[in-house]
Short mmCIF file of C-alpha atoms and ligand atoms in Angstrom, two decimals:
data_model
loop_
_atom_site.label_atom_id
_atom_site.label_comp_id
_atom_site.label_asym_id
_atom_site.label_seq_id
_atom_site.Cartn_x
_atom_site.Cartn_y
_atom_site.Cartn_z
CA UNK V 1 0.00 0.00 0.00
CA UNK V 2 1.24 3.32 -0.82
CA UNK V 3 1.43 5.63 1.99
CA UNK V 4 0.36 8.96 1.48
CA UNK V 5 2.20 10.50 4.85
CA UNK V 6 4.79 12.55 4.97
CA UNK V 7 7.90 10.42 5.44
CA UNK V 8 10.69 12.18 7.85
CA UNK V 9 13.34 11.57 9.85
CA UNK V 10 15.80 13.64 12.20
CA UNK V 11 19.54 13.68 12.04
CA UNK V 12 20.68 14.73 15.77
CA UNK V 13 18.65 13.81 18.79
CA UNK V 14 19.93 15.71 21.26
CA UNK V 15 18.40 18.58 23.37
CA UNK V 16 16.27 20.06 20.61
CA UNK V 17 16.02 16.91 17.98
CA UNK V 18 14.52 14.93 20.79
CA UNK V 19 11.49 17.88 20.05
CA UNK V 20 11.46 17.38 16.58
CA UNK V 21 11.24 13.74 16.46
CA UNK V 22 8.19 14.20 19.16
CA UNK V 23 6.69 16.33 16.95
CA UNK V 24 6.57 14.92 13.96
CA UNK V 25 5.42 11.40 15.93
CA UNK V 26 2.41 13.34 17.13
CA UNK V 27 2.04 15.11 13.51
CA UNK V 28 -0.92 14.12 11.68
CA UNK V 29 -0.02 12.98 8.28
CA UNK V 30 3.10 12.46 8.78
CA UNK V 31 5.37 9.46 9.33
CA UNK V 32 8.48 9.67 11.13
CA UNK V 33 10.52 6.91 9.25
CA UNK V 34 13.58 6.78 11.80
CA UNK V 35 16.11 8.73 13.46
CA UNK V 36 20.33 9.23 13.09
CA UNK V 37 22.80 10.56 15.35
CA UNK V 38 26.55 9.40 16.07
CA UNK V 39 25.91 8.91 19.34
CA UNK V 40 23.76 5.44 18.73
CA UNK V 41 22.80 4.89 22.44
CA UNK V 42 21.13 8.46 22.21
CA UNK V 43 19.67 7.52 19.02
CA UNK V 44 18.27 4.36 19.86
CA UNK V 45 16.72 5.61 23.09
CA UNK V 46 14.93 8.65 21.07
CA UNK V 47 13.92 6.25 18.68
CA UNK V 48 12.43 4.01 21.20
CA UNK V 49 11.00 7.25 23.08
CA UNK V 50 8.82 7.55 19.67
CA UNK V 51 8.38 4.20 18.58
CA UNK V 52 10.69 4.62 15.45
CA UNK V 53 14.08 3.34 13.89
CA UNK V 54 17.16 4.17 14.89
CA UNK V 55 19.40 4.15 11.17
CA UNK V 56 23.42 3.36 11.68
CA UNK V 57 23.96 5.21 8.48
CA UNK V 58 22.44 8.57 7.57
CA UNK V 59 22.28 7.87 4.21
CA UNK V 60 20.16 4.61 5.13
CA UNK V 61 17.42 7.28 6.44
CA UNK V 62 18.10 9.67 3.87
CA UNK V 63 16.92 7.34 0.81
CA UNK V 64 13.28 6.74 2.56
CA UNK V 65 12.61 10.39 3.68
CA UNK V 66 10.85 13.47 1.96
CA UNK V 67 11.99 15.59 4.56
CA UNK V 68 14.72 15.65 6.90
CA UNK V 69 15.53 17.79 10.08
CA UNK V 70 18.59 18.96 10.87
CA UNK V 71 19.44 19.17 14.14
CA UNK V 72 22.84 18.55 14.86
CA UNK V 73 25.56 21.03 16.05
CA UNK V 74 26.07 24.00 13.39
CA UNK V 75 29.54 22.83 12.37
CA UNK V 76 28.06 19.84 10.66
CA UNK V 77 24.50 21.18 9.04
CA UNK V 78 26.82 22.19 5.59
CA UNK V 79 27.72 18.70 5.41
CA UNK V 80 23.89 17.07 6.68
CA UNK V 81 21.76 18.80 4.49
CA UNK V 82 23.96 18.68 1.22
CA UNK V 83 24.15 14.83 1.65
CA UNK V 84 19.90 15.25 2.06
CA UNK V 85 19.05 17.58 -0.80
CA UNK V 86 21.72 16.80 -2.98
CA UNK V 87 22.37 13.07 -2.32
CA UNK V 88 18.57 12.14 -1.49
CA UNK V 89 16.34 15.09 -2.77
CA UNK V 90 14.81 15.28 0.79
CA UNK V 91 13.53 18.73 1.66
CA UNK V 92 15.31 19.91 4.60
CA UNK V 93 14.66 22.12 8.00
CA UNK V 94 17.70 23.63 8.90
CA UNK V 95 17.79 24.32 13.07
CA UNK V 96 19.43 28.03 13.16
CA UNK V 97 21.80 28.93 12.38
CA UNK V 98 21.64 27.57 8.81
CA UNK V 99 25.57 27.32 8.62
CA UNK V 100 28.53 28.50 9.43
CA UNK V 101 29.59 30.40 6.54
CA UNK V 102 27.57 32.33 4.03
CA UNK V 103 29.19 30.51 1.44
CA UNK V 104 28.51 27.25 2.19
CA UNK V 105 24.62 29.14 2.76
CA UNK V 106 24.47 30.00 -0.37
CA UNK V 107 25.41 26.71 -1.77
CA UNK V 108 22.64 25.32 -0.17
CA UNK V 109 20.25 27.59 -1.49
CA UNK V 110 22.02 26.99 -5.01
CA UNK V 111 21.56 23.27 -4.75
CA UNK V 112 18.12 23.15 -3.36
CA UNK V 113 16.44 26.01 -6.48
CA UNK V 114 16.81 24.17 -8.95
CA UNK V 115 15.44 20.55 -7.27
CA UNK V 116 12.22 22.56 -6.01
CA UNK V 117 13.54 21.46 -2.65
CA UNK V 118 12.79 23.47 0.67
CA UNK V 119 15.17 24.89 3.12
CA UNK V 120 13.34 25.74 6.15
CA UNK V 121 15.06 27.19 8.97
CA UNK V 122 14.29 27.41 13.31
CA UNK V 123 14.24 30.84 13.74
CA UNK V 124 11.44 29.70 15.89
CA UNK V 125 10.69 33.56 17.50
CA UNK V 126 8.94 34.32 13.94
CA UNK V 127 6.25 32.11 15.27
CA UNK V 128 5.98 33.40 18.06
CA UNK V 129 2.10 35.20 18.65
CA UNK V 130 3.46 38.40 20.47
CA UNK V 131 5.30 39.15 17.14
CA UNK V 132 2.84 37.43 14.73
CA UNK V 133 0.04 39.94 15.90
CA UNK V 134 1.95 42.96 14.69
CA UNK V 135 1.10 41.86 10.89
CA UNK V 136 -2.18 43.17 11.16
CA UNK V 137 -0.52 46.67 11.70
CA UNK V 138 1.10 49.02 8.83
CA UNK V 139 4.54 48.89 10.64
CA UNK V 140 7.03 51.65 9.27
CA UNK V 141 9.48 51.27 12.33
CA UNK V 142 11.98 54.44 13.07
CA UNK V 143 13.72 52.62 16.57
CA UNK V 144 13.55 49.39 17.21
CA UNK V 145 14.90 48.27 21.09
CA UNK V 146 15.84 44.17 21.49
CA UNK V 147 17.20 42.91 24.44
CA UNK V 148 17.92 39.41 24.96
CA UNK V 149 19.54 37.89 28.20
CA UNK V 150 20.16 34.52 29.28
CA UNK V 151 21.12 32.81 32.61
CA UNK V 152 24.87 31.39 31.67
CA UNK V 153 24.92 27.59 30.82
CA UNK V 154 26.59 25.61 29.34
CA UNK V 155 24.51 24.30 25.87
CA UNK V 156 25.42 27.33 22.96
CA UNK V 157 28.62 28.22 24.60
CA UNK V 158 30.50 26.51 22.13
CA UNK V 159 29.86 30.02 19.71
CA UNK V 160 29.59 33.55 20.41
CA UNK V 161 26.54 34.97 21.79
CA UNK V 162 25.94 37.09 18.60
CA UNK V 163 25.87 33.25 16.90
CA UNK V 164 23.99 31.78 19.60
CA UNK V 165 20.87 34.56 20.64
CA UNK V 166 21.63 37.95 18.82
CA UNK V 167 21.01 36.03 15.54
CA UNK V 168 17.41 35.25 16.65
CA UNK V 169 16.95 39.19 16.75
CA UNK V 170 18.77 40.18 13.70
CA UNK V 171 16.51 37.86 11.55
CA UNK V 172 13.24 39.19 13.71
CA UNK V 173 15.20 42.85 12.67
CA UNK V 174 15.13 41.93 8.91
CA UNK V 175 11.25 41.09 8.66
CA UNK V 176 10.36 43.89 10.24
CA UNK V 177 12.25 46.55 8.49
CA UNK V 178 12.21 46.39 4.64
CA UNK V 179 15.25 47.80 3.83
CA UNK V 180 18.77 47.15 3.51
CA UNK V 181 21.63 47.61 6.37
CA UNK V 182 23.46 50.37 5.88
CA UNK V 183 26.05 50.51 8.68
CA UNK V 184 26.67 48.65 11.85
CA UNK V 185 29.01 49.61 14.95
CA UNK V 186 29.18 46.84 17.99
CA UNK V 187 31.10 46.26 20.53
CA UNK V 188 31.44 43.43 22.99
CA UNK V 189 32.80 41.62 25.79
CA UNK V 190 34.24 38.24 27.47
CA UNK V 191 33.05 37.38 31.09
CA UNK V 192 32.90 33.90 31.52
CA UNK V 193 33.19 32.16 28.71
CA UNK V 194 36.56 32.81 26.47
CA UNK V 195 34.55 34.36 23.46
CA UNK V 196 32.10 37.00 23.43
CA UNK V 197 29.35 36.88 26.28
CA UNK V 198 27.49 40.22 26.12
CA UNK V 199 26.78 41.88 22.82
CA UNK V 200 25.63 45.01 21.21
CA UNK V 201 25.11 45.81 17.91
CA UNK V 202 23.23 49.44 16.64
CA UNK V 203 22.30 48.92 12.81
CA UNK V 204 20.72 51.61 10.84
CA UNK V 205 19.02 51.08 7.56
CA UNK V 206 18.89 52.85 4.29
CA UNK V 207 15.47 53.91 5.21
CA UNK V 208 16.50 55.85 7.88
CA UNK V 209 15.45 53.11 10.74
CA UNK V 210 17.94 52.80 13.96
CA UNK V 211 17.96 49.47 15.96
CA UNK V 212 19.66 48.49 19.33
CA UNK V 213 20.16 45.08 20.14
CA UNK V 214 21.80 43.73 23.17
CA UNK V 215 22.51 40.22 23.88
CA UNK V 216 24.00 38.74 27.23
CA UNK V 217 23.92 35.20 28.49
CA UNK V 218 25.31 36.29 32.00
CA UNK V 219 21.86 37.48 33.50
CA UNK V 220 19.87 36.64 36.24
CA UNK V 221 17.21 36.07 34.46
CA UNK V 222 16.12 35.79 30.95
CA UNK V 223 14.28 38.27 29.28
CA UNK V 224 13.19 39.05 25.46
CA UNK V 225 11.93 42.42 24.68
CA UNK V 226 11.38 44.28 21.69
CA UNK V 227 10.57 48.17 21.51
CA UNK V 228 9.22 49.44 18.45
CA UNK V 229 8.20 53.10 17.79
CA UNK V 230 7.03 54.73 14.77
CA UNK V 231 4.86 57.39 14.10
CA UNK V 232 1.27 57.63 16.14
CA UNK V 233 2.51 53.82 17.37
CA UNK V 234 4.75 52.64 20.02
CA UNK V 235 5.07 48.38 20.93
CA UNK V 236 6.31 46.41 23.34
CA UNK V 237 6.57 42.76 22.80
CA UNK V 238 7.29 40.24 25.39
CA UNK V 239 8.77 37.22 23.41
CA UNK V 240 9.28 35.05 26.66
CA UNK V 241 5.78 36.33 27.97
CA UNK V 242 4.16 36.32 24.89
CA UNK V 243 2.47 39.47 24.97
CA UNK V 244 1.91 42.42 23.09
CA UNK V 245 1.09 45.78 24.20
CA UNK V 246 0.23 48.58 21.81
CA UNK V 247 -0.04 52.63 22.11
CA UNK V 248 -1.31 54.33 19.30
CA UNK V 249 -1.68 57.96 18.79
CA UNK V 250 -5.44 58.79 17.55
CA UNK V 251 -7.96 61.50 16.61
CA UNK V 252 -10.74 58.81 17.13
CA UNK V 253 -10.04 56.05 19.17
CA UNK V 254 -13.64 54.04 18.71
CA UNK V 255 -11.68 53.64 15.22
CA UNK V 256 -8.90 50.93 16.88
CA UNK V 257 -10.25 47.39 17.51
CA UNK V 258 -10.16 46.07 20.93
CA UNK V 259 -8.78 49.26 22.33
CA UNK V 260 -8.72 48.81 26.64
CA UNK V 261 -8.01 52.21 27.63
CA UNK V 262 -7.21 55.87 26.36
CA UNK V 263 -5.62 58.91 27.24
CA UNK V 264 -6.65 61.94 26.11
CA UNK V 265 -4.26 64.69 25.30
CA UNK V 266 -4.19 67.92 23.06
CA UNK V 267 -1.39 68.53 20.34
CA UNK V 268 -1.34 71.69 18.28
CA UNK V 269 -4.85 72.53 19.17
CA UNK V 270 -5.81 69.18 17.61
CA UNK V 271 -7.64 66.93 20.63
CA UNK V 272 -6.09 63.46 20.50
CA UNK V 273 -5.99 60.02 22.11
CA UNK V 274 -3.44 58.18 23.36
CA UNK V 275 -5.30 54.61 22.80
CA UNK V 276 -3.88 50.77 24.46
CA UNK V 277 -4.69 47.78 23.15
CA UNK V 278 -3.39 44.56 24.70
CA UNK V 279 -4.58 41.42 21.96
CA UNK V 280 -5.66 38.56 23.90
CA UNK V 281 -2.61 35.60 22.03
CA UNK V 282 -3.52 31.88 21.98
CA UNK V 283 -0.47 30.15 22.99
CA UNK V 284 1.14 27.25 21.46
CA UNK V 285 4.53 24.97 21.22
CA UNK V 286 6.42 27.45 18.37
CA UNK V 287 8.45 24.16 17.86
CA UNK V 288 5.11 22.22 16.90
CA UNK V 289 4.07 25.11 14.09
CA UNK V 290 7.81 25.05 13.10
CA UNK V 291 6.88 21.20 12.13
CA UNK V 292 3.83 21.92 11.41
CA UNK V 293 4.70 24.62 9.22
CA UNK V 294 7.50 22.45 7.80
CA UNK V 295 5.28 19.36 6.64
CA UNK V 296 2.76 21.83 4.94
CA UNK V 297 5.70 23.34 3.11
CA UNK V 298 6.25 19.96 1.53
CA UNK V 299 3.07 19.07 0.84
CA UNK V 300 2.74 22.32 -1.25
CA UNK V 301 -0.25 23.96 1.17
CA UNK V 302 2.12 26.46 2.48
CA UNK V 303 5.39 28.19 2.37
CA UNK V 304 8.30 28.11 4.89
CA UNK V 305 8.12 31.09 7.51
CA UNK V 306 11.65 31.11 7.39
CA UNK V 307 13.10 29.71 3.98
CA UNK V 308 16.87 29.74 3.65
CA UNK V 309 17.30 33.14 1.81
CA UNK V 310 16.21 34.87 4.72
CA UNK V 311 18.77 32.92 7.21
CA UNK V 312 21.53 33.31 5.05
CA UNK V 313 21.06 36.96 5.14
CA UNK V 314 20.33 37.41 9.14
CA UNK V 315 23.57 34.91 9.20
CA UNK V 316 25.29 37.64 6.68
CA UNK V 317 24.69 40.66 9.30
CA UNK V 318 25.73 37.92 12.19
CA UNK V 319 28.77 37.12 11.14
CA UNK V 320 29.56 41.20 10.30
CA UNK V 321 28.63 42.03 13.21
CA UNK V 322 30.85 39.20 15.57
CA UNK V 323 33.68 40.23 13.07
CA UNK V 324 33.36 43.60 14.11
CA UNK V 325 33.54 42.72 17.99
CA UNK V 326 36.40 40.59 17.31
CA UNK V 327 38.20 43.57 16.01
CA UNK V 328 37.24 45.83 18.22
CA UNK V 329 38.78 43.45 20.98
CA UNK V 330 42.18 42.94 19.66
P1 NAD U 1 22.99 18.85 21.27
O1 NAD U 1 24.47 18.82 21.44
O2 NAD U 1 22.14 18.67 22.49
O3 NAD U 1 22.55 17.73 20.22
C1 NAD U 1 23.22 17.50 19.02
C2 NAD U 1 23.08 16.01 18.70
O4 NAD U 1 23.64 15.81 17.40
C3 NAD U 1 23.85 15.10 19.66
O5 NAD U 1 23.01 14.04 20.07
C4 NAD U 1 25.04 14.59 18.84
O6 NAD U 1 25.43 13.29 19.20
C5 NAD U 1 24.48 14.63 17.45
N1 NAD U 1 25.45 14.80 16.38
C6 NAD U 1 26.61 15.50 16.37
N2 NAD U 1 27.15 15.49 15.14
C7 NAD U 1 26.32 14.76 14.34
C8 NAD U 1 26.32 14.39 12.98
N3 NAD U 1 27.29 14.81 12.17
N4 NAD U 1 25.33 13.61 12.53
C9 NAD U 1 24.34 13.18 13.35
N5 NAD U 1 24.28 13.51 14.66
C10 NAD U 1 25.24 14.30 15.15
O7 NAD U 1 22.68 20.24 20.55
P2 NAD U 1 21.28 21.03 20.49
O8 NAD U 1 21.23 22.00 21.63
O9 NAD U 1 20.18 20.08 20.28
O10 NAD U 1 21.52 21.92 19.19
C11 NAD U 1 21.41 21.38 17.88
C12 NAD U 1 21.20 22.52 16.88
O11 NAD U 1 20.00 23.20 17.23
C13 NAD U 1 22.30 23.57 16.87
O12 NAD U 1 22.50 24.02 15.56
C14 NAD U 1 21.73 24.70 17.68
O13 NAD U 1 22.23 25.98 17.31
C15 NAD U 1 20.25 24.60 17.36
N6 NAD U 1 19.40 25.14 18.43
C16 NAD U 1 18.39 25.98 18.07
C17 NAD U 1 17.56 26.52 19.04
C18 NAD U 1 16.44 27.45 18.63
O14 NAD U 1 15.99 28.23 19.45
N7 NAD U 1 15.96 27.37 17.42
C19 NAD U 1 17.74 26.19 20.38
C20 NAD U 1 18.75 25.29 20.72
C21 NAD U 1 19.58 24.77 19.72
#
């Protein structure tokens, strides 16, 4: 019988690819055909976890697959993915970042075009509902705030911060101004680890929009804000919270959906409202859309909401930007 599923498998089982292989066990329509990692007692145990195979050879998994996750460290998701797209002609979801280098990026992208093949990657914050929300609004951003801090441990410390968190925020940056970098300045420092453990970058694009982004992963706690202001709007989003709070500047405020409270105020003897809206977000496992989002990709219903162009590029300003520290250190 031919089985009209969506066959997968995972190469990489550890911390996160334990998640994706749960996921795509629990997906509907989908059929999660085995798993691969070098470490086979870690592989065998996820596979029993999800009542799958564990493969001894990647390619072994490869060859039955339409889609593959890859979810093993960065250094090796070059080498993964060209083996599945090139080798096998599996569609492949990249976990972030989607490389190490641009070039071997954009070879990626080169070899996937012309197969039709998908390169999804885990920026998993674009799913996120406290950012999602802000599609419904005309967004024209002139400053844009992002902080991200982290407890210190161990897992990511293996990269720079600006590799490991800022590069979550630079791609969130890129889809929500649409225009092209024109300079960066950052600056950074060691404190525990022997690379670069608190980060800022200040990009401003051609369009005349500033951002700040700070990244630290010696906190106390962890926290992932973004400020946005524009003109008549100002945002906060609470990534970690998943909450949105909007101010917008108003002549009539019964024009604003769902608007909690307002503030009157004059300006230029014009009256005006200062209006707050707070949407009410359904919450869900980003991971589980990421798959979700992933196996619709393949079957044609959808596209990526990260494909691999859009990586590459957020991977581009990354690597300028822990250059620049790196520099600036010497
Ligand atoms: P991990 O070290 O916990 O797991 C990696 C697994 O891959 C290990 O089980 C290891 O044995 C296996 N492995 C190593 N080389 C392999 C190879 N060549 N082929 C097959 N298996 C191999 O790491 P992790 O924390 O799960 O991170 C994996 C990837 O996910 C990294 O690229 C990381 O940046 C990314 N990540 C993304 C997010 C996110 O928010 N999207 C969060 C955490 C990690």
């Amino acid at each position: 019988m031919i089985s009209e599923k969506t066959k997968v498998g995972v190469i990489g089982v550890g911390h996160l690819g334990q998640h994706h292989a749960k996921h795509y066990h629990f997906q509907d329509g989908t059929n999660l055909v085995g798993v691969y990692d070098t470490d086979s007692n870690r592989g065998e145990e996820i596979a029993k976890q999800y009542n799958t195979k564990f493969y001894n050879k990647p390619s072994d998994l490869m060859k039955l697959c339409d889609g593959i996750s890859v979810v093993t460290p960065t250094e090796s998701h070059y080498n993964v993915a060209k083996m599945a797209i090139g080798d096998f002609n599996c569609h492949v979801f990249i976990e972030k970042p989607i490389t190490e280098t641009i070039q071997q990026a954009n070879d990626l992208i080169a070899l996937a075009k012309p197969k039709n093949k998908i390169i999804q990657v885990g920026h998993i914050e674009r799913l996120n509902p406290a950012l999602r929300v802000l599609e419904q609004y005309d967004l024209n951003p002139k400053f844009i705030e992002i902080q991200r801090l982290a407890p210190y441990t161990v897992r990511g410390t293996d990269v720079p911060v600006v590799l490991d968190l800022m590069i979550h925020d630079i791609d969130i940056l890129l889809s929500l101004v649409k225009s092209d970098v024109k300079s960066i300045h950052a600056s950074g420092v060691s404190i525990i680890t022997d690379s670069v453990d608190i980060a800022n970058a200040r990009i401003r694009f051609n369009n005349g929009t500033v951002s700040s982004i700070t990244s630290s992963r010696v906190a106390k706690d962890r926290v992932r804000k973004i400020k946005l202001f524009q003109e008549n709007l100002y945002t906060t989003i609470d990534l970690l919270m998943e909450q949105t709070e909007i101010y917008s500047i108003t002549n009539d405020p019964s024009l604003i959906p769902g608007v909690l409270k307002t503030e009157p105020f004059t300006q230029n003897n014009t009256d005006k409202h200062i209006a707050y809206q707070k949407p009410d977000l359904e919450k869900h496992d980003l991971l589980g859309l990421e798959i979700k989002n992933f196996i619709g990709s393949i079957k044609g219903q959808e596209k990526p909401i990260v494909n691999g162009v859009e990586a590459r590029n957020a991977l581009e300003v990354v690597i300028k930007i822990n250059n620049m520290i790196l520099e600036d250190l010497k």
